[in-house]
CSV table of C-alpha atoms in Angstrom, one decimal:
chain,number,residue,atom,x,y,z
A,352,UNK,CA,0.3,-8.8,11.4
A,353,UNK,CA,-3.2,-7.4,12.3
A,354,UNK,CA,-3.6,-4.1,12.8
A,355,UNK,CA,0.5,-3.5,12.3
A,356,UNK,CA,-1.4,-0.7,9.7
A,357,UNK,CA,-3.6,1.8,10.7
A,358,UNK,CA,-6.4,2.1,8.0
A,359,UNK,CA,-6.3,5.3,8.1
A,360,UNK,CA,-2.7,5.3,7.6
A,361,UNK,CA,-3.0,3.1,4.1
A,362,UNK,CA,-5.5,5.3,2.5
A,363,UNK,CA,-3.1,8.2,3.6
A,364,UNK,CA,-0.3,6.5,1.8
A,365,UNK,CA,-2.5,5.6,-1.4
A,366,UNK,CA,-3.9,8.9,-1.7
A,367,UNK,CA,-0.6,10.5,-1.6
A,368,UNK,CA,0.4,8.1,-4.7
A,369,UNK,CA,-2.2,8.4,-7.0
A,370,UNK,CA,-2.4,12.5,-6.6
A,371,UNK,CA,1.8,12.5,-7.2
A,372,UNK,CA,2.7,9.3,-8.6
A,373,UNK,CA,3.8,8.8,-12.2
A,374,UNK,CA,1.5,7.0,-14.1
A,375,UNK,CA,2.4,3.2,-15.3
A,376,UNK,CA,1.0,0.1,-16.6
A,377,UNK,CA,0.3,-1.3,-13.3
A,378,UNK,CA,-1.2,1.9,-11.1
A,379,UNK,CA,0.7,5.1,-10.3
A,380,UNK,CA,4.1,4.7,-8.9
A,381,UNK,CA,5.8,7.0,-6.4
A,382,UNK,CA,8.4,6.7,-4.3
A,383,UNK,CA,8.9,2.9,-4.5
A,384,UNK,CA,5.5,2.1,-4.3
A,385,UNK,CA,3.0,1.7,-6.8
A,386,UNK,CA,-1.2,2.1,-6.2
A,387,UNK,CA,-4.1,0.9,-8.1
A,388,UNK,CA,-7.3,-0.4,-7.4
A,389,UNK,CA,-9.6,-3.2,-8.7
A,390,UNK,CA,-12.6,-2.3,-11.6
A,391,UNK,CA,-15.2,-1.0,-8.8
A,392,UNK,CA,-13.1,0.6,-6.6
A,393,UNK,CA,-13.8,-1.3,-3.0
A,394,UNK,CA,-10.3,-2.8,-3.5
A,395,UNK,CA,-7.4,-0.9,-3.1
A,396,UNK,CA,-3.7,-1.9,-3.6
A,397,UNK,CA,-0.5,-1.2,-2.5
A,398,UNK,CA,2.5,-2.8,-4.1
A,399,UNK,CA,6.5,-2.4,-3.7
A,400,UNK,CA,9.4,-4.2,-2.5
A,401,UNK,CA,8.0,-7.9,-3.0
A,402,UNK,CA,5.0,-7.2,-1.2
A,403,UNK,CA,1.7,-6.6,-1.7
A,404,UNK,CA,-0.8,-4.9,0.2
A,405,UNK,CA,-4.5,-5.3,-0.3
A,406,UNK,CA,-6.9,-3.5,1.7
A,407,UNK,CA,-10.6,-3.5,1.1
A,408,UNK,CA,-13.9,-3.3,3.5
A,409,UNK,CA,-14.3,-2.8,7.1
A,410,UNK,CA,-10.7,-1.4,7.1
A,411,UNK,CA,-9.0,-5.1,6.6
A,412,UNK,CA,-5.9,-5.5,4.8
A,413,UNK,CA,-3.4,-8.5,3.5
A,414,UNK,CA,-0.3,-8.2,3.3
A,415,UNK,CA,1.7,-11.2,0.8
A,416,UNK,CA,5.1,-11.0,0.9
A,417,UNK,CA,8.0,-14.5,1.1
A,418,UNK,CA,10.6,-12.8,3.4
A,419,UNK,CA,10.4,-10.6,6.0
A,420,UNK,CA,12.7,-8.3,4.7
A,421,UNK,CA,10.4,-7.4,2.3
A,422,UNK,CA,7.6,-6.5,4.3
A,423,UNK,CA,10.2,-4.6,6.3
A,424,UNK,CA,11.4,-2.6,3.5
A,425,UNK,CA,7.6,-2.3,2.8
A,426,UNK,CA,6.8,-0.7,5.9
A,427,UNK,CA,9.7,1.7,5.3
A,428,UNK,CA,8.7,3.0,2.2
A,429,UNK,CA,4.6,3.4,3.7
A,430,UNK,CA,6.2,5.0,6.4
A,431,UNK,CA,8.4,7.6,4.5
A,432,UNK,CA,5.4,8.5,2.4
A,433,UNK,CA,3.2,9.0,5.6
A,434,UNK,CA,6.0,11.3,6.9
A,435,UNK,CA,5.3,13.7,3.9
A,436,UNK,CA,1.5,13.8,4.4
């Protein structure tokens, strides 16, 4: 799983979210993916299709997800957003 994600990449992705995503409960949501961030900031989240992404200093990220289809259908959905950036 390291460095499947360019950092770069995921702060593309979560930019692109919060400036065009609909507001919700949980973050903005756009195009199956929903963003959000902890109280201070440092912590950024990406979550969608069972998975979630959590990427925070020094460009390192998690990725939690139970099935592999998930975090394919993840990396889909990051990568259709990145194609509109």
């Amino acid at each position: 799983m390291k460095n499947e994600i360019d950092g770069k990449q995921i702060l593309a992705v979560y930019e692109k979210i919060i400036q065009h995503g609909e507001a919700t409960d949980e973050g903005k949501f756009y195009s199956g993916l929903t963003a959000f961030s902890d109280i201070d900031g440092y912590t950024i989240y990406l979550k969608g299709s069972g998975v979630l992404l959590r990427f925070g200093f020094h460009n390192t990220y998690h990725l939690d997800y139970e099935h592999d289809k998930h975090k394919d259908d993840f990396l889909k959905k990051l990568s259709n957003i990145l194609n509109e950036v």
